Amino acid sequence: LALLDDRAILAIRNSLAKLTRRRVKPVAEPARMGHPGSSREPALRRTRRWATGVYAAVVVLIGAAQLENSFGFRSTGQGPVSWLRRQLAPFMLVNSYGLFRVMTTARPELMVEGSIDGIEWRAYAFKHKPGATDRAPGFLLLHMPRLDWQMWFAALSEGDPPRWLGGFSEALFRRSPDVLDLLAGNPFPEDGPRYLRMLALQYRFTSRAERAETGDWWIGARKRYYVPIMRWEPAAGAVPSSGADRP
């Protein structure tokens, strides 16, 4: 879980306290039942043990085949294991889902910049995602910085920008305190920006030699405009800027 509130933590603590106070006495099996595997063991228990063993064997077999595919070994799909996987696929006994099971090999990031005159641009600094190239990566525990996280997903998208970015841009124009509190700083403390732009950059870690020379943790190369430059109009709100209205 990314975040637990105080009530959830309190409920977990109370549940653990009840478990530690509970005393369960072991119940001795009747002598007539015998040991597991003996002829006196109930038939139902033997059947359950066999069924569990068969199920575990099938799950391990299919799981091993999927793990093999994850490492790039592709089967012809004609063997008995492939046939078994196809037959059992509707039951979803085993699947290869995992959050970030396969990680991206590149680090696209969005840089948000504002301007008063359309000439001088100031960047908005985020609390956790890469920005200034000389800032070291941080460590996060228990809490997920949702805005920084969503900005990364937006940078990974190839299609149209997500709709929430429009509301985010308008909140920056309006200097919304709730939104600005999510950022590491406000480059426009006295008056809001007239223009906003978002740039897509490709970040990577510096090599040992590069960091020794520059002291930077990151290298960020600009790729393209992520969204067109936006202009703030009090009556109309945020509108695309054609370029002719900028100095």
PDB file of C-alpha atoms in Angstrom:
ATOM      1  CA  LEU A   1       0.000   0.000   0.000  1.00  0.00           C
ATOM      2  CA  ALA A   2       1.267   3.435  -0.888  1.00  0.00           C
ATOM      3  CA  LEU A   3      -0.310   5.272   2.042  1.00  0.00           C
ATOM      4  CA  LEU A   4      -2.048   4.260   5.277  1.00  0.00           C
ATOM      5  CA  ASP A   5      -3.970   6.759   7.347  1.00  0.00           C
ATOM      6  CA  ASP A   6      -3.971   6.716  11.149  1.00  0.00           C
ATOM      7  CA  ARG A   7      -7.242   4.796  11.407  1.00  0.00           C
ATOM      8  CA  ALA A   8      -5.940   1.978   9.223  1.00  0.00           C
ATOM      9  CA  ILE A   9      -2.728   1.722  11.243  1.00  0.00           C
ATOM     10  CA  LEU A  10      -4.745   1.700  14.486  1.00  0.00           C
ATOM     11  CA  ALA A  11      -6.966  -1.104  13.192  1.00  0.00           C
ATOM     12  CA  ILE A  12      -3.928  -3.179  12.208  1.00  0.00           C
ATOM     13  CA  ARG A  13      -2.347  -2.606  15.614  1.00  0.00           C
ATOM     14  CA  ASN A  14      -5.520  -3.683  17.440  1.00  0.00           C
ATOM     15  CA  SER A  15      -5.788  -6.828  15.299  1.00  0.00           C
ATOM     16  CA  LEU A  16      -2.193  -7.787  16.051  1.00  0.00           C
ATOM     17  CA  ALA A  17      -2.752  -7.170  19.749  1.00  0.00           C
ATOM     18  CA  LYS A  18      -5.731  -9.542  19.746  1.00  0.00           C
ATOM     19  CA  LEU A  19      -3.672 -12.244  18.034  1.00  0.00           C
ATOM     20  CA  THR A  20      -0.892 -12.004  20.586  1.00  0.00           C
ATOM     21  CA  ARG A  21      -3.359 -12.261  23.467  1.00  0.00           C
ATOM     22  CA  ARG A  22      -5.149 -15.235  22.016  1.00  0.00           C
ATOM     23  CA  ARG A  23      -4.104 -18.608  23.345  1.00  0.00           C
ATOM     24  CA  VAL A  24      -5.065 -21.616  21.276  1.00  0.00           C
ATOM     25  CA  LYS A  25      -4.565 -25.062  22.760  1.00  0.00           C
ATOM     26  CA  PRO A  26      -3.506 -27.746  20.303  1.00  0.00           C
ATOM     27  CA  VAL A  27      -6.139 -30.376  19.761  1.00  0.00           C
ATOM     28  CA  ALA A  28      -4.835 -33.917  19.776  1.00  0.00           C
ATOM     29  CA  GLU A  29      -6.064 -36.099  16.954  1.00  0.00           C
ATOM     30  CA  PRO A  30      -7.906 -39.224  17.971  1.00  0.00           C
ATOM     31  CA  ALA A  31      -5.749 -42.285  17.921  1.00  0.00           C
ATOM     32  CA  ARG A  32      -8.150 -43.974  15.538  1.00  0.00           C
ATOM     33  CA  MET A  33      -7.224 -41.510  12.780  1.00  0.00           C
ATOM     34  CA  GLY A  34      -3.667 -42.775  12.603  1.00  0.00           C
ATOM     35  CA  HIS A  35      -0.756 -41.132  10.950  1.00  0.00           C
ATOM     36  CA  PRO A  36      -0.920 -39.421   7.557  1.00  0.00           C
ATOM     37  CA  GLY A  37      -0.586 -41.989   4.825  1.00  0.00           C
ATOM     38  CA  SER A  38      -1.830 -44.884   6.947  1.00  0.00           C
ATOM     39  CA  SER A  39      -4.799 -46.973   5.920  1.00  0.00           C
ATOM     40  CA  ARG A  40      -6.833 -45.511   8.807  1.00  0.00           C
ATOM     41  CA  GLU A  41      -6.446 -41.956   7.561  1.00  0.00           C
ATOM     42  CA  PRO A  42      -9.841 -40.671   6.392  1.00  0.00           C
ATOM     43  CA  ALA A  43     -10.370 -40.892   2.643  1.00  0.00           C
ATOM     44  CA  LEU A  44     -11.400 -37.250   2.466  1.00  0.00           C
ATOM     45  CA  ARG A  45      -8.083 -36.104   3.916  1.00  0.00           C
ATOM     46  CA  ARG A  46      -6.094 -38.273   1.526  1.00  0.00           C
ATOM     47  CA  THR A  47      -8.086 -36.939  -1.431  1.00  0.00           C
ATOM     48  CA  ARG A  48      -7.482 -33.376  -0.306  1.00  0.00           C
ATOM     49  CA  ARG A  49      -3.749 -33.958  -0.027  1.00  0.00           C
ATOM     50  CA  TRP A  50      -3.568 -35.487  -3.496  1.00  0.00           C
ATOM     51  CA  ALA A  51      -5.644 -32.690  -5.043  1.00  0.00           C
ATOM     52  CA  THR A  52      -3.441 -30.043  -3.416  1.00  0.00           C
ATOM     53  CA  GLY A  53      -0.314 -31.756  -4.682  1.00  0.00           C
ATOM     54  CA  VAL A  54      -1.627 -31.997  -8.251  1.00  0.00           C
ATOM     55  CA  TYR A  55      -2.728 -28.358  -8.221  1.00  0.00           C
ATOM     56  CA  ALA A  56       0.644 -27.204  -6.887  1.00  0.00           C
ATOM     57  CA  ALA A  57       2.483 -29.227  -9.542  1.00  0.00           C
ATOM     58  CA  VAL A  58       0.388 -27.704 -12.343  1.00  0.00           C
ATOM     59  CA  VAL A  59       0.866 -24.164 -11.016  1.00  0.00           C
ATOM     60  CA  VAL A  60       4.614 -24.617 -10.692  1.00  0.00           C
ATOM     61  CA  LEU A  61       4.853 -26.108 -14.183  1.00  0.00           C
ATOM     62  CA  ILE A  62       2.855 -23.313 -15.851  1.00  0.00           C
ATOM     63  CA  GLY A  63       4.586 -20.642 -13.776  1.00  0.00           C
ATOM     64  CA  ALA A  64       8.003 -21.951 -14.785  1.00  0.00           C
ATOM     65  CA  ALA A  65       6.981 -21.827 -18.450  1.00  0.00           C
ATOM     66  CA  GLN A  66       5.829 -18.202 -18.118  1.00  0.00           C
ATOM     67  CA  LEU A  67       9.018 -17.304 -16.292  1.00  0.00           C
ATOM     68  CA  GLU A  68      10.978 -18.840 -19.152  1.00  0.00           C
ATOM     69  CA  ASN A  69       9.108 -16.606 -21.619  1.00  0.00           C
ATOM     70  CA  SER A  70       9.923 -13.568 -19.485  1.00  0.00           C
ATOM     71  CA  PHE A  71      13.615 -14.193 -20.088  1.00  0.00           C
ATOM     72  CA  GLY A  72      13.074 -14.248 -23.852  1.00  0.00           C
ATOM     73  CA  PHE A  73      12.940 -17.992 -24.448  1.00  0.00           C
ATOM     74  CA  ARG A  74      10.048 -18.560 -26.819  1.00  0.00           C
ATOM     75  CA  SER A  75       8.610 -22.028 -27.284  1.00  0.00           C
ATOM     76  CA  THR A  76       7.025 -23.308 -30.478  1.00  0.00           C
ATOM     77  CA  GLY A  77       3.682 -23.657 -28.733  1.00  0.00           C
ATOM     78  CA  GLN A  78       3.361 -27.306 -29.779  1.00  0.00           C
ATOM     79  CA  GLY A  79       4.531 -29.113 -26.651  1.00  0.00           C
ATOM     80  CA  PRO A  80       2.401 -30.579 -23.854  1.00  0.00           C
ATOM     81  CA  VAL A  81       3.134 -27.664 -21.493  1.00  0.00           C
ATOM     82  CA  SER A  82       1.940 -25.142 -24.095  1.00  0.00           C
ATOM     83  CA  TRP A  83      -1.197 -27.230 -24.643  1.00  0.00           C
ATOM     84  CA  LEU A  84      -1.818 -27.337 -20.898  1.00  0.00           C
ATOM     85  CA  ARG A  85      -1.375 -23.565 -20.615  1.00  0.00           C
ATOM     86  CA  ARG A  86      -3.952 -22.973 -23.350  1.00  0.00           C
ATOM     87  CA  GLN A  87      -6.444 -25.315 -21.737  1.00  0.00           C
ATOM     88  CA  LEU A  88      -6.126 -23.722 -18.317  1.00  0.00           C
ATOM     89  CA  ALA A  89      -5.824 -20.102 -19.478  1.00  0.00           C
ATOM     90  CA  PRO A  90      -9.571 -19.310 -18.900  1.00  0.00           C
ATOM     91  CA  PHE A  91      -9.171 -20.239 -15.223  1.00  0.00           C
ATOM     92  CA  MET A  92      -6.345 -17.704 -14.729  1.00  0.00           C
ATOM     93  CA  LEU A  93      -4.484 -19.994 -12.331  1.00  0.00           C
ATOM     94  CA  VAL A  94      -1.178 -18.318 -13.152  1.00  0.00           C
ATOM     95  CA  ASN A  95      -0.526 -14.981 -14.820  1.00  0.00           C
ATOM     96  CA  SER A  96       2.503 -12.833 -15.494  1.00  0.00           C
ATOM     97  CA  TYR A  97       1.054  -9.567 -14.169  1.00  0.00           C
ATOM     98  CA  GLY A  98       3.193  -7.504 -11.864  1.00  0.00           C
ATOM     99  CA  LEU A  99       3.381  -3.769 -11.214  1.00  0.00           C
ATOM    100  CA  PHE A 100       6.480  -2.592 -13.095  1.00  0.00           C
ATOM    101  CA  ARG A 101       7.325  -6.202 -13.814  1.00  0.00           C
ATOM    102  CA  VAL A 102       9.159  -5.005 -16.907  1.00  0.00           C
ATOM    103  CA  MET A 103      10.807  -1.620 -16.426  1.00  0.00           C
ATOM    104  CA  THR A 104      11.399   0.960 -19.111  1.00  0.00           C
ATOM    105  CA  THR A 105      14.996   1.471 -20.202  1.00  0.00           C
ATOM    106  CA  ALA A 106      14.654   5.233 -20.737  1.00  0.00           C
ATOM    107  CA  ARG A 107      13.697   8.071 -18.403  1.00  0.00           C
ATOM    108  CA  PRO A 108      11.443  10.612 -20.153  1.00  0.00           C
ATOM    109  CA  GLU A 109      10.463  13.564 -17.980  1.00  0.00           C
ATOM    110  CA  LEU A 110       8.319  16.662 -18.353  1.00  0.00           C
ATOM    111  CA  MET A 111       9.641  20.102 -17.487  1.00  0.00           C
ATOM    112  CA  VAL A 112       7.015  22.740 -16.708  1.00  0.00           C
ATOM    113  CA  GLU A 113       8.090  26.337 -17.301  1.00  0.00           C
ATOM    114  CA  GLY A 114       6.307  29.655 -16.940  1.00  0.00           C
ATOM    115  CA  SER A 115       7.011  33.118 -18.277  1.00  0.00           C
ATOM    116  CA  ILE A 116       5.768  36.657 -17.814  1.00  0.00           C
ATOM    117  CA  ASP A 117       6.894  37.993 -21.184  1.00  0.00           C
ATOM    118  CA  GLY A 118       7.308  34.851 -23.312  1.00  0.00           C
ATOM    119  CA  ILE A 119      11.082  35.347 -23.454  1.00  0.00           C
ATOM    120  CA  GLU A 120      12.474  34.510 -20.030  1.00  0.00           C
ATOM    121  CA  TRP A 121      11.293  31.128 -18.753  1.00  0.00           C
ATOM    122  CA  ARG A 122      11.412  29.820 -15.185  1.00  0.00           C
ATOM    123  CA  ALA A 123      11.049  26.151 -14.332  1.00  0.00           C
ATOM    124  CA  TYR A 124       8.695  24.795 -11.673  1.00  0.00           C
ATOM    125  CA  ALA A 125      10.622  22.482  -9.350  1.00  0.00           C
ATOM    126  CA  PHE A 126       8.939  19.270  -8.192  1.00  0.00           C
ATOM    127  CA  LYS A 127       9.637  17.687  -4.853  1.00  0.00           C
ATOM    128  CA  HIS A 128      10.688  14.241  -6.015  1.00  0.00           C
ATOM    129  CA  LYS A 129      10.926  13.814  -9.770  1.00  0.00           C
ATOM    130  CA  PRO A 130      14.141  14.718 -11.629  1.00  0.00           C
ATOM    131  CA  GLY A 131      14.533  18.399 -12.375  1.00  0.00           C
ATOM    132  CA  ALA A 132      17.760  20.193 -11.584  1.00  0.00           C
ATOM    133  CA  THR A 133      20.564  17.996 -12.877  1.00  0.00           C
ATOM    134  CA  ASP A 134      22.679  18.490  -9.740  1.00  0.00           C
ATOM    135  CA  ARG A 135      19.965  17.283  -7.335  1.00  0.00           C
ATOM    136  CA  ALA A 136      20.473  13.763  -6.030  1.00  0.00           C
ATOM    137  CA  PRO A 137      17.573  11.280  -6.185  1.00  0.00           C
ATOM    138  CA  GLY A 138      15.646  10.949  -2.943  1.00  0.00           C
ATOM    139  CA  PHE A 139      14.300   7.991  -0.995  1.00  0.00           C
ATOM    140  CA  LEU A 140      10.591   7.522  -0.343  1.00  0.00           C
ATOM    141  CA  LEU A 141       8.970   5.219   2.201  1.00  0.00           C
ATOM    142  CA  LEU A 142       5.265   4.559   2.782  1.00  0.00           C
ATOM    143  CA  HIS A 143       4.143   7.601   0.786  1.00  0.00           C
ATOM    144  CA  MET A 144       3.827   7.904  -2.991  1.00  0.00           C
ATOM    145  CA  PRO A 145       4.131  11.452  -4.410  1.00  0.00           C
ATOM    146  CA  ARG A 146       1.129  11.207  -6.698  1.00  0.00           C
ATOM    147  CA  LEU A 147       1.713  14.337  -8.781  1.00  0.00           C
ATOM    148  CA  ASP A 148       5.350  13.455  -9.521  1.00  0.00           C
ATOM    149  CA  TRP A 149       4.307   9.894 -10.299  1.00  0.00           C
ATOM    150  CA  GLN A 150       1.550  10.984 -12.673  1.00  0.00           C
ATOM    151  CA  MET A 151       3.917  13.397 -14.424  1.00  0.00           C
ATOM    152  CA  TRP A 152       6.199  10.450 -15.186  1.00  0.00           C
ATOM    153  CA  PHE A 153       3.308   8.463 -16.648  1.00  0.00           C
ATOM    154  CA  ALA A 154       2.313  11.470 -18.749  1.00  0.00           C
ATOM    155  CA  ALA A 155       5.861  11.647 -20.117  1.00  0.00           C
ATOM    156  CA  LEU A 156       5.672   7.965 -21.072  1.00  0.00           C
ATOM    157  CA  SER A 157       2.464   8.423 -23.053  1.00  0.00           C
ATOM    158  CA  GLU A 158       2.759   8.654 -26.821  1.00  0.00           C
ATOM    159  CA  GLY A 159      -0.723   9.987 -27.598  1.00  0.00           C
ATOM    160  CA  ASP A 160      -2.604  13.043 -26.459  1.00  0.00           C
ATOM    161  CA  PRO A 161      -1.693  14.474 -23.045  1.00  0.00           C
ATOM    162  CA  PRO A 162      -3.930  13.305 -20.179  1.00  0.00           C
ATOM    163  CA  ARG A 163      -6.875  15.571 -19.453  1.00  0.00           C
ATOM    164  CA  TRP A 164      -5.804  16.340 -15.895  1.00  0.00           C
ATOM    165  CA  LEU A 165      -2.792  18.282 -17.212  1.00  0.00           C
ATOM    166  CA  GLY A 166      -5.197  20.990 -18.401  1.00  0.00           C
ATOM    167  CA  GLY A 167      -6.515  21.478 -14.888  1.00  0.00           C
ATOM    168  CA  PHE A 168      -2.985  21.407 -13.518  1.00  0.00           C
ATOM    169  CA  SER A 169      -1.908  24.139 -15.945  1.00  0.00           C
ATOM    170  CA  GLU A 170      -4.898  26.304 -15.073  1.00  0.00           C
ATOM    171  CA  ALA A 171      -4.138  25.908 -11.356  1.00  0.00           C
ATOM    172  CA  LEU A 172      -0.587  27.152 -11.996  1.00  0.00           C
ATOM    173  CA  PHE A 173      -1.946  30.152 -13.884  1.00  0.00           C
ATOM    174  CA  ARG A 174      -4.293  30.898 -10.990  1.00  0.00           C
ATOM    175  CA  ARG A 175      -1.540  30.266  -8.416  1.00  0.00           C
ATOM    176  CA  SER A 176      -3.707  27.788  -6.535  1.00  0.00           C
ATOM    177  CA  PRO A 177      -2.215  27.287  -3.032  1.00  0.00           C
ATOM    178  CA  ASP A 178      -3.326  23.630  -2.914  1.00  0.00           C
ATOM    179  CA  VAL A 179      -1.471  22.839  -6.142  1.00  0.00           C
ATOM    180  CA  LEU A 180       1.587  24.967  -5.416  1.00  0.00           C
ATOM    181  CA  ASP A 181       1.973  23.139  -2.089  1.00  0.00           C
ATOM    182  CA  LEU A 182       2.597  19.948  -4.091  1.00  0.00           C
ATOM    183  CA  LEU A 183       5.653  21.533  -5.709  1.00  0.00           C
ATOM    184  CA  ALA A 184       9.087  22.247  -4.298  1.00  0.00           C
ATOM    185  CA  GLY A 185       8.792  25.966  -5.017  1.00  0.00           C
ATOM    186  CA  ASN A 186       6.950  28.705  -6.862  1.00  0.00           C
ATOM    187  CA  PRO A 187       9.082  30.642  -9.360  1.00  0.00           C
ATOM    188  CA  PHE A 188       6.413  33.362  -9.493  1.00  0.00           C
ATOM    189  CA  PRO A 189       5.898  34.458  -5.874  1.00  0.00           C
ATOM    190  CA  GLU A 190       4.497  37.902  -6.682  1.00  0.00           C
ATOM    191  CA  ASP A 191       2.410  37.435  -9.814  1.00  0.00           C
ATOM    192  CA  GLY A 192       1.299  34.415 -11.809  1.00  0.00           C
ATOM    193  CA  PRO A 193       2.809  33.554 -15.197  1.00  0.00           C
ATOM    194  CA  ARG A 194       1.279  34.770 -18.444  1.00  0.00           C
ATOM    195  CA  TYR A 195       2.624  31.802 -20.442  1.00  0.00           C
ATOM    196  CA  LEU A 196       3.175  28.131 -19.660  1.00  0.00           C
ATOM    197  CA  ARG A 197       4.931  25.436 -21.635  1.00  0.00           C
ATOM    198  CA  MET A 198       5.814  21.781 -21.069  1.00  0.00           C
ATOM    199  CA  LEU A 199       8.936  20.284 -22.543  1.00  0.00           C
ATOM    200  CA  ALA A 200       9.651  16.581 -22.955  1.00  0.00           C
ATOM    201  CA  LEU A 201      13.209  15.729 -21.965  1.00  0.00           C
ATOM    202  CA  GLN A 202      15.193  12.526 -21.903  1.00  0.00           C
ATOM    203  CA  TYR A 203      17.033  12.063 -18.610  1.00  0.00           C
ATOM    204  CA  ARG A 204      19.786   9.633 -17.770  1.00  0.00           C
ATOM    205  CA  PHE A 205      22.200   9.197 -14.894  1.00  0.00           C
ATOM    206  CA  THR A 206      25.645  10.648 -15.365  1.00  0.00           C
ATOM    207  CA  SER A 207      28.572   8.284 -15.590  1.00  0.00           C
ATOM    208  CA  ARG A 208      31.185   8.213 -12.860  1.00  0.00           C
ATOM    209  CA  ALA A 209      33.524  10.348 -14.974  1.00  0.00           C
ATOM    210  CA  GLU A 210      30.783  12.855 -15.855  1.00  0.00           C
ATOM    211  CA  ARG A 211      29.749  13.241 -12.232  1.00  0.00           C
ATOM    212  CA  ALA A 212      33.369  13.726 -11.134  1.00  0.00           C
ATOM    213  CA  GLU A 213      33.738  16.487 -13.730  1.00  0.00           C
ATOM    214  CA  THR A 214      30.435  18.336 -13.298  1.00  0.00           C
ATOM    215  CA  GLY A 215      28.986  17.199  -9.972  1.00  0.00           C
ATOM    216  CA  ASP A 216      25.664  16.460 -11.700  1.00  0.00           C
ATOM    217  CA  TRP A 217      23.547  13.391 -11.076  1.00  0.00           C
ATOM    218  CA  TRP A 218      21.522  13.700 -14.266  1.00  0.00           C
ATOM    219  CA  ILE A 219      21.869  14.686 -17.880  1.00  0.00           C
ATOM    220  CA  GLY A 220      18.682  15.998 -19.456  1.00  0.00           C
ATOM    221  CA  ALA A 221      18.386  16.443 -23.215  1.00  0.00           C
ATOM    222  CA  ARG A 222      15.414  18.338 -24.615  1.00  0.00           C
ATOM    223  CA  LYS A 223      13.375  16.367 -27.135  1.00  0.00           C
ATOM    224  CA  ARG A 224      10.261  18.373 -28.064  1.00  0.00           C
ATOM    225  CA  TYR A 225       7.336  20.437 -26.872  1.00  0.00           C
ATOM    226  CA  TYR A 226       4.967  18.164 -24.995  1.00  0.00           C
ATOM    227  CA  VAL A 227       2.019  20.567 -25.269  1.00  0.00           C
ATOM    228  CA  PRO A 228       1.756  23.879 -27.153  1.00  0.00           C
ATOM    229  CA  ILE A 229       2.622  27.069 -25.297  1.00  0.00           C
ATOM    230  CA  MET A 230      -0.427  28.220 -23.342  1.00  0.00           C
ATOM    231  CA  ARG A 231      -1.387  31.836 -22.674  1.00  0.00           C
ATOM    232  CA  TRP A 232      -3.570  32.991 -19.811  1.00  0.00           C
ATOM    233  CA  GLU A 233      -6.536  35.205 -20.607  1.00  0.00           C
ATOM    234  CA  PRO A 234      -8.649  36.321 -17.618  1.00  0.00           C
ATOM    235  CA  ALA A 235     -11.865  36.043 -19.607  1.00  0.00           C
ATOM    236  CA  ALA A 236     -11.143  32.840 -21.531  1.00  0.00           C
ATOM    237  CA  GLY A 237      -8.672  31.054 -19.256  1.00  0.00           C
ATOM    238  CA  ALA A 238      -5.775  29.069 -20.716  1.00  0.00           C
ATOM    239  CA  VAL A 239      -5.679  29.229 -24.519  1.00  0.00           C
ATOM    240  CA  PRO A 240      -3.063  28.034 -27.023  1.00  0.00           C
ATOM    241  CA  SER A 241      -0.535  30.701 -27.941  1.00  0.00           C
ATOM    242  CA  SER A 242       0.176  31.048 -31.656  1.00  0.00           C
ATOM    243  CA  GLY A 243       3.531  32.738 -31.172  1.00  0.00           C
ATOM    244  CA  ALA A 244       2.501  35.995 -32.810  1.00  0.00           C
ATOM    245  CA  ASP A 245       1.163  37.272 -29.491  1.00  0.00           C
ATOM    246  CA  ARG A 246       4.525  36.747 -27.766  1.00  0.00           C
ATOM    247  CA  PRO A 247       7.300  39.351 -27.922  1.00  0.00           C
TER     248      PRO A 247
END
